[in-house]
Amino acid sequence: MAIAKAERLMNLALCLLGTRRPLSKRELRGSIEAYLEAGTDDSFNRMFERDKEDLRELGLVIETVENLDGETGYLARRDSNRLPPITLDAEEAAALGLAAKVWQQARLAGAASGALQKLRAAGMPEAEDAYEAHHSALEPRIPVHEAAFEPLMLACRDRRPVVFDYRKANAARPEQRQVEPWTLECWRGHWYLAGWDRDRGAERVFRLSRITGRVRSRAGSFTAPVPDAVTVRETVESWAGETATRSALIRLRSGCGYPLRARAVSSRDLGDGWDELEIPYGHGLDAWLVEFGPDVVVLEPADLRADVVERLRAVAKG
């Protein structure tokens, strides 16, 4: 069975790499013997989707293209799948090795390990792990708890539109969003997706913890240009509250809200178990303050206080 699957994957890879135009599922089924033997359309579709994802996990860049008739086709361009000469030095190789250890998820860890093996096979130098002696005390991690992370990461990589249900902080129920995903960014321990919201015709940022249900992929290509990484990162930081334009005055219960205290411009003890803090005020601060619940009271400005109260009422209503 393992040999049969490996042969099937090899044949599919050769078909996708050997074509100059996208091949439809129908054409691929007629070209690969294992697919011809599939009993039903459903069994073929399941087999093909698994094989396509397996090839992507192995590093093959497969493009999804929709022709004028609306039929979806697939191809793997040789220039996108050709590894350039590796010119990394030992320090750069060590940095890549450290980065590969960041991910906690088993699937991501396997992909990172496989990528290192490919780079070493292409000539990347072996490097001693300068951090090995410190692993027992300190090890790099990027925690990811949201189920939406992995499908969105793959959609960003493959430039595939997605659909998901999203509940805003001040909304009673989720609503569907059609998004062209650009990149994922981690800010203050939370993951955000930056992308193009098709329904609103504008770029938007979504917090992954507010995505409900399953992330579904959609056929077709992006309709909006993808900005460079710096622009996307600035958008995420702005929508998540990083870009501060004013100051806010809040009361914070003693011994609570250490992230807020770390960001405070000034702080003074009010007595009775409360402190007064002045913190930078930017877009998204209201959503962040709500997370601290009864341990935070907004004093000013009035519009920030009103936004926090509105969000708390929405949460109370369920």
CSV table of C-alpha atoms in Angstrom, one decimal:
chain,number,residue,atom,x,y,z
A,1,MET,CA,0.0,0.0,0.0
A,2,ALA,CA,2.8,2.4,0.9
A,3,ILE,CA,4.5,1.7,-2.5
A,4,ALA,CA,1.2,2.2,-4.4
A,5,LYS,CA,0.6,5.6,-2.7
A,6,ALA,CA,4.2,6.7,-3.3
A,7,GLU,CA,3.8,5.8,-7.0
A,8,ARG,CA,0.5,7.7,-7.2
A,9,LEU,CA,2.0,10.8,-5.6
A,10,MET,CA,5.0,10.6,-8.0
A,11,ASN,CA,2.7,10.3,-11.0
A,12,LEU,CA,0.6,13.2,-9.8
A,13,ALA,CA,3.7,15.4,-9.2
A,14,LEU,CA,5.0,14.6,-12.7
A,15,CYS,CA,1.7,15.5,-14.3
A,16,LEU,CA,1.5,18.8,-12.5
A,17,LEU,CA,5.1,19.7,-13.2
A,18,GLY,CA,5.0,18.5,-16.8
A,19,THR,CA,2.1,20.7,-17.9
A,20,ARG,CA,2.1,24.2,-19.3
A,21,ARG,CA,-1.5,24.8,-18.5
A,22,PRO,CA,-3.7,23.9,-15.5
A,23,LEU,CA,-5.1,20.4,-15.5
A,24,SER,CA,-8.6,19.8,-14.3
A,25,LYS,CA,-9.5,16.9,-12.0
A,26,ARG,CA,-11.1,15.2,-14.9
A,27,GLU,CA,-7.9,15.3,-16.9
A,28,LEU,CA,-5.8,14.1,-14.0
A,29,ARG,CA,-8.2,11.2,-13.4
A,30,GLY,CA,-7.8,10.1,-17.0
A,31,SER,CA,-4.0,10.4,-16.9
A,32,ILE,CA,-3.2,8.5,-13.7
A,33,GLU,CA,-4.0,4.8,-13.5
A,34,ALA,CA,-4.6,4.7,-9.8
A,35,TYR,CA,-7.3,7.4,-10.3
A,36,LEU,CA,-8.9,5.4,-13.1
A,37,GLU,CA,-9.4,2.5,-10.7
A,38,ALA,CA,-11.2,4.6,-8.2
A,39,GLY,CA,-14.7,3.2,-8.0
A,40,THR,CA,-16.8,6.4,-7.6
A,41,ASP,CA,-16.4,10.1,-8.1
A,42,ASP,CA,-16.5,10.6,-4.3
A,43,SER,CA,-13.6,8.1,-3.7
A,44,PHE,CA,-11.6,9.7,-6.4
A,45,ASN,CA,-12.2,13.2,-5.0
A,46,ARG,CA,-11.1,12.1,-1.5
A,47,MET,CA,-8.0,10.4,-2.9
A,48,PHE,CA,-7.1,13.4,-5.0
A,49,GLU,CA,-7.5,15.9,-2.2
A,50,ARG,CA,-5.4,13.8,0.2
A,51,ASP,CA,-2.7,13.4,-2.5
A,52,LYS,CA,-2.7,17.1,-3.3
A,53,GLU,CA,-2.3,18.1,0.4
A,54,ASP,CA,0.5,15.4,0.9
A,55,LEU,CA,2.4,16.9,-2.0
A,56,ARG,CA,2.1,20.4,-0.6
A,57,GLU,CA,3.3,19.1,2.8
A,58,LEU,CA,6.3,17.7,1.0
A,59,GLY,CA,7.1,21.1,-0.4
A,60,LEU,CA,5.5,21.1,-3.9
A,61,VAL,CA,4.0,24.5,-4.7
A,62,ILE,CA,0.7,23.6,-6.4
A,63,GLU,CA,-1.3,26.5,-7.9
A,64,THR,CA,-5.1,26.5,-8.2
A,65,VAL,CA,-6.4,28.3,-11.3
A,66,GLU,CA,-10.0,28.9,-12.5
A,67,ASN,CA,-10.4,29.0,-16.3
A,68,LEU,CA,-12.9,31.1,-18.2
A,69,ASP,CA,-15.5,28.2,-18.0
A,70,GLY,CA,-15.3,28.3,-14.2
A,71,GLU,CA,-13.5,24.9,-14.1
A,72,THR,CA,-10.7,24.6,-11.5
A,73,GLY,CA,-7.3,23.4,-12.7
A,74,TYR,CA,-4.0,22.6,-11.0
A,75,LEU,CA,-0.3,23.0,-12.0
A,76,ALA,CA,3.1,23.1,-10.4
A,77,ARG,CA,5.3,25.6,-12.2
A,78,ARG,CA,8.9,24.5,-12.4
A,79,ASP,CA,10.3,28.0,-11.6
A,80,SER,CA,8.2,28.0,-8.3
A,81,ASN,CA,9.5,24.5,-7.3
A,82,ARG,CA,13.2,25.0,-8.2
A,83,LEU,CA,15.4,25.5,-5.1
A,84,PRO,CA,18.1,28.1,-5.7
A,85,PRO,CA,21.7,27.5,-4.7
A,86,ILE,CA,22.1,27.6,-0.9
A,87,THR,CA,24.7,30.2,0.3
A,88,LEU,CA,24.0,30.2,4.0
A,89,ASP,CA,26.8,30.4,6.5
A,90,ALA,CA,27.0,28.5,9.8
A,91,GLU,CA,25.3,31.3,11.8
A,92,GLU,CA,22.4,31.6,9.4
A,93,ALA,CA,22.0,27.8,9.4
A,94,ALA,CA,22.0,27.9,13.2
A,95,ALA,CA,19.2,30.5,13.1
A,96,LEU,CA,17.1,28.4,10.8
A,97,GLY,CA,17.6,25.4,13.1
A,98,LEU,CA,16.4,27.5,16.1
A,99,ALA,CA,13.4,28.7,14.1
A,100,ALA,CA,12.4,25.1,13.3
A,101,LYS,CA,12.1,24.4,17.0
A,102,VAL,CA,9.7,27.2,17.7
A,103,TRP,CA,6.5,25.5,16.7
A,104,GLN,CA,4.7,23.3,19.3
A,105,GLN,CA,2.2,21.7,16.9
A,106,ALA,CA,3.3,18.2,15.7
A,107,ARG,CA,2.3,18.9,12.1
A,108,LEU,CA,4.2,22.2,11.9
A,109,ALA,CA,7.2,20.6,13.6
A,110,GLY,CA,7.3,17.9,11.0
A,111,ALA,CA,7.1,20.4,8.2
A,112,ALA,CA,9.9,22.5,9.7
A,113,SER,CA,12.0,19.4,10.1
A,114,GLY,CA,11.4,18.4,6.5
A,115,ALA,CA,12.3,21.9,5.3
A,116,LEU,CA,15.6,21.7,7.1
A,117,GLN,CA,16.4,18.3,5.5
A,118,LYS,CA,15.7,19.8,2.0
A,119,LEU,CA,18.0,22.8,2.7
A,120,ARG,CA,20.8,20.5,4.0
A,121,ALA,CA,20.4,18.3,0.9
A,122,ALA,CA,20.8,21.4,-1.2
A,123,GLY,CA,24.1,22.4,0.5
A,124,MET,CA,23.1,24.2,3.7
A,125,PRO,CA,26.0,23.7,6.2
A,126,GLU,CA,25.5,21.7,9.3
A,127,ALA,CA,25.7,23.9,12.4
A,128,GLU,CA,26.3,23.1,16.0
A,129,ASP,CA,23.3,24.1,18.1
A,130,ALA,CA,24.5,26.9,20.3
A,131,TYR,CA,21.3,26.8,22.3
A,132,GLU,CA,21.3,23.1,23.1
A,133,ALA,CA,22.8,23.5,26.6
A,134,HIS,CA,20.0,26.0,27.6
A,135,HIS,CA,17.0,24.0,26.4
A,136,SER,CA,16.2,22.7,29.9
A,137,ALA,CA,15.9,26.3,31.1
A,138,LEU,CA,14.7,28.2,28.1
A,139,GLU,CA,13.2,27.0,24.8
A,140,PRO,CA,11.6,29.1,22.2
A,141,ARG,CA,7.8,28.5,21.7
A,142,ILE,CA,5.0,30.1,19.8
A,143,PRO,CA,1.8,28.9,21.4
A,144,VAL,CA,-1.2,28.3,19.1
A,145,HIS,CA,-4.5,27.1,20.6
A,146,GLU,CA,-6.9,28.2,17.8
A,147,ALA,CA,-8.1,25.5,15.4
A,148,ALA,CA,-8.3,28.1,12.7
A,149,PHE,CA,-4.5,28.6,12.7
A,150,GLU,CA,-3.4,25.7,10.6
A,151,PRO,CA,-5.9,26.0,7.7
A,152,LEU,CA,-5.3,29.8,7.6
A,153,MET,CA,-1.6,29.3,7.6
A,154,LEU,CA,-1.9,26.9,4.6
A,155,ALA,CA,-4.3,29.2,2.8
A,156,CYS,CA,-1.8,32.1,3.2
A,157,ARG,CA,0.9,30.0,1.9
A,158,ASP,CA,-1.1,28.7,-1.1
A,159,ARG,CA,-2.9,32.0,-1.8
A,160,ARG,CA,-6.3,30.4,-1.4
A,161,PRO,CA,-9.5,32.4,-0.5
A,162,VAL,CA,-11.3,31.2,2.6
A,163,VAL,CA,-14.7,31.5,4.2
A,164,PHE,CA,-15.3,31.5,8.0
A,165,ASP,CA,-17.8,32.7,10.6
A,166,TYR,CA,-16.5,35.5,12.7
A,167,ARG,CA,-17.9,37.0,15.9
A,168,LYS,CA,-16.8,40.6,16.7
A,169,ALA,CA,-16.2,41.5,20.3
A,170,ASN,CA,-19.4,43.6,20.5
A,171,ALA,CA,-21.6,41.3,18.4
A,172,ALA,CA,-24.2,38.8,19.8
A,173,ARG,CA,-23.7,36.3,17.0
A,174,PRO,CA,-21.1,35.5,14.3
A,175,GLU,CA,-21.4,36.5,10.7
A,176,GLN,CA,-19.8,34.9,7.6
A,177,ARG,CA,-16.7,36.5,6.1
A,178,GLN,CA,-15.1,35.9,2.7
A,179,VAL,CA,-11.4,36.7,3.0
A,180,GLU,CA,-8.3,36.6,0.8
A,181,PRO,CA,-5.7,35.8,3.6
A,182,TRP,CA,-2.4,37.6,3.5
A,183,THR,CA,-0.5,36.7,6.6
A,184,LEU,CA,-0.7,35.7,10.3
A,185,GLU,CA,0.8,37.8,13.0
A,186,CYS,CA,1.2,37.2,16.7
A,187,TRP,CA,0.8,40.3,18.9
A,188,ARG,CA,0.7,40.3,22.7
A,189,GLY,CA,0.1,36.5,22.8
A,190,HIS,CA,-2.9,36.6,20.3
A,191,TRP,CA,-2.9,35.6,16.7
A,192,TYR,CA,-4.4,37.8,14.0
A,193,LEU,CA,-5.1,37.3,10.3
A,194,ALA,CA,-4.6,40.2,7.9
A,195,GLY,CA,-6.3,39.9,4.5
A,196,TRP,CA,-8.8,41.4,2.0
A,197,ASP,CA,-12.5,41.2,3.0
A,198,ARG,CA,-14.3,40.6,-0.2
A,199,ASP,CA,-17.7,41.6,1.1
A,200,ARG,CA,-16.5,45.0,2.4
A,201,GLY,CA,-14.0,45.6,-0.3
A,202,ALA,CA,-11.2,46.5,2.1
A,203,GLU,CA,-8.4,45.1,4.1
A,204,ARG,CA,-9.3,43.8,7.5
A,205,VAL,CA,-7.7,42.1,10.5
A,206,PHE,CA,-9.3,39.2,12.3
A,207,ARG,CA,-8.4,37.8,15.7
A,208,LEU,CA,-8.3,34.0,15.4
A,209,SER,CA,-9.9,33.4,18.8
A,210,ARG,CA,-13.1,35.0,17.4
A,211,ILE,CA,-13.3,32.7,14.4
A,212,THR,CA,-16.1,30.1,15.1
A,213,GLY,CA,-16.6,26.8,13.3
A,214,ARG,CA,-14.5,25.5,10.4
A,215,VAL,CA,-12.3,27.5,8.0
A,216,ARG,CA,-13.4,26.5,4.4
A,217,SER,CA,-11.2,27.0,1.4
A,218,ARG,CA,-12.6,28.4,-1.9
A,219,ALA,CA,-11.4,27.9,-5.5
A,220,GLY,CA,-10.2,30.8,-7.5
A,221,SER,CA,-7.4,33.4,-7.3
A,222,PHE,CA,-7.1,36.6,-5.3
A,223,THR,CA,-8.8,39.7,-6.6
A,224,ALA,CA,-6.8,42.2,-4.6
A,225,PRO,CA,-3.0,42.8,-4.7
A,226,VAL,CA,-1.1,41.5,-1.7
A,227,PRO,CA,0.9,44.2,0.1
A,228,ASP,CA,4.4,43.7,1.2
A,229,ALA,CA,5.1,42.1,4.7
A,230,VAL,CA,5.9,45.5,6.3
A,231,THR,CA,2.6,47.0,5.3
A,232,VAL,CA,0.6,44.0,6.6
A,233,ARG,CA,2.5,44.0,9.9
A,234,GLU,CA,1.7,47.7,10.4
A,235,THR,CA,-1.9,47.0,9.7
A,236,VAL,CA,-2.1,44.2,12.2
A,237,GLU,CA,-0.4,46.4,14.9
A,238,SER,CA,-2.7,49.3,14.2
A,239,TRP,CA,-5.9,47.2,14.3
A,240,ALA,CA,-4.7,45.4,17.4
A,241,GLY,CA,-4.0,48.6,19.3
A,242,GLU,CA,-0.2,49.0,18.8
A,243,THR,CA,-0.4,52.4,17.2
A,244,ALA,CA,-1.3,54.8,20.0
A,245,THR,CA,-2.6,58.3,19.2
A,246,ARG,CA,-3.9,59.4,22.7
A,247,SER,CA,-3.6,58.4,26.4
A,248,ALA,CA,-6.3,56.7,28.5
A,249,LEU,CA,-6.7,56.8,32.3
A,250,ILE,CA,-7.8,53.6,33.9
A,251,ARG,CA,-8.2,52.1,37.4
A,252,LEU,CA,-6.6,48.7,37.8
A,253,ARG,CA,-7.0,46.3,40.7
A,254,SER,CA,-3.8,45.8,42.6
A,255,GLY,CA,-1.9,42.6,41.6
A,256,CYS,CA,-3.8,42.3,38.3
A,257,GLY,CA,-3.2,43.3,34.7
A,258,TYR,CA,0.5,43.0,34.4
A,259,PRO,CA,0.5,43.5,30.6
A,260,LEU,CA,-1.3,46.8,31.2
A,261,ARG,CA,1.2,47.8,33.9
A,262,ALA,CA,4.1,47.0,31.6
A,263,ARG,CA,2.7,49.4,29.0
A,264,ALA,CA,1.7,52.2,31.4
A,265,VAL,CA,3.3,55.6,31.1
A,266,SER,CA,2.6,56.4,34.7
A,267,SER,CA,1.0,54.7,37.7
A,268,ARG,CA,0.0,55.7,41.3
A,269,ASP,CA,-1.5,53.9,44.2
A,270,LEU,CA,-5.2,54.9,44.9
A,271,GLY,CA,-5.5,52.8,48.1
A,272,ASP,CA,-8.3,50.2,48.8
A,273,GLY,CA,-6.6,47.7,46.4
A,274,TRP,CA,-6.7,49.9,43.3
A,275,ASP,CA,-4.1,51.7,41.2
A,276,GLU,CA,-4.5,54.5,38.6
A,277,LEU,CA,-2.6,54.0,35.3
A,278,GLU,CA,-2.1,56.1,32.2
A,279,ILE,CA,-1.7,54.0,29.1
A,280,PRO,CA,-1.3,54.7,25.4
A,281,TYR,CA,-4.7,54.7,23.6
A,282,GLY,CA,-5.0,53.3,20.1
A,283,HIS,CA,-7.4,51.3,17.9
A,284,GLY,CA,-8.4,48.1,19.6
A,285,LEU,CA,-7.7,49.1,23.2
A,286,ASP,CA,-11.3,48.7,24.2
A,287,ALA,CA,-11.3,45.0,23.1
A,288,TRP,CA,-8.1,44.4,25.1
A,289,LEU,CA,-9.4,46.1,28.3
A,290,VAL,CA,-12.6,43.9,28.2
A,291,GLU,CA,-10.4,40.8,28.6
A,292,PHE,CA,-9.5,42.0,32.1
A,293,GLY,CA,-13.2,42.0,33.2
A,294,PRO,CA,-14.0,43.6,36.6
A,295,ASP,CA,-10.3,44.3,37.3
A,296,VAL,CA,-10.3,47.3,35.0
A,297,VAL,CA,-12.4,50.5,35.2
A,298,VAL,CA,-12.0,53.1,32.4
A,299,LEU,CA,-12.0,56.7,33.7
A,300,GLU,CA,-11.3,58.6,30.5
A,301,PRO,CA,-11.7,59.3,27.7
A,302,ALA,CA,-15.5,59.0,27.6
A,303,ASP,CA,-15.6,57.4,24.2
A,304,LEU,CA,-13.3,54.6,25.3
A,305,ARG,CA,-15.4,54.1,28.4
A,306,ALA,CA,-18.5,53.8,26.3
A,307,ASP,CA,-16.9,51.3,23.9
A,308,VAL,CA,-15.8,49.1,26.8
A,309,VAL,CA,-19.3,49.2,28.4
A,310,GLU,CA,-20.9,48.3,25.1
A,311,ARG,CA,-18.6,45.3,24.6
A,312,LEU,CA,-19.3,44.1,28.2
A,313,ARG,CA,-23.0,44.4,27.6
A,314,ALA,CA,-22.7,42.3,24.4
A,315,VAL,CA,-20.8,39.7,26.3
A,316,ALA,CA,-23.4,39.6,29.1
A,317,LYS,CA,-26.2,39.1,26.5
A,318,GLY,CA,-24.3,36.1,25.1
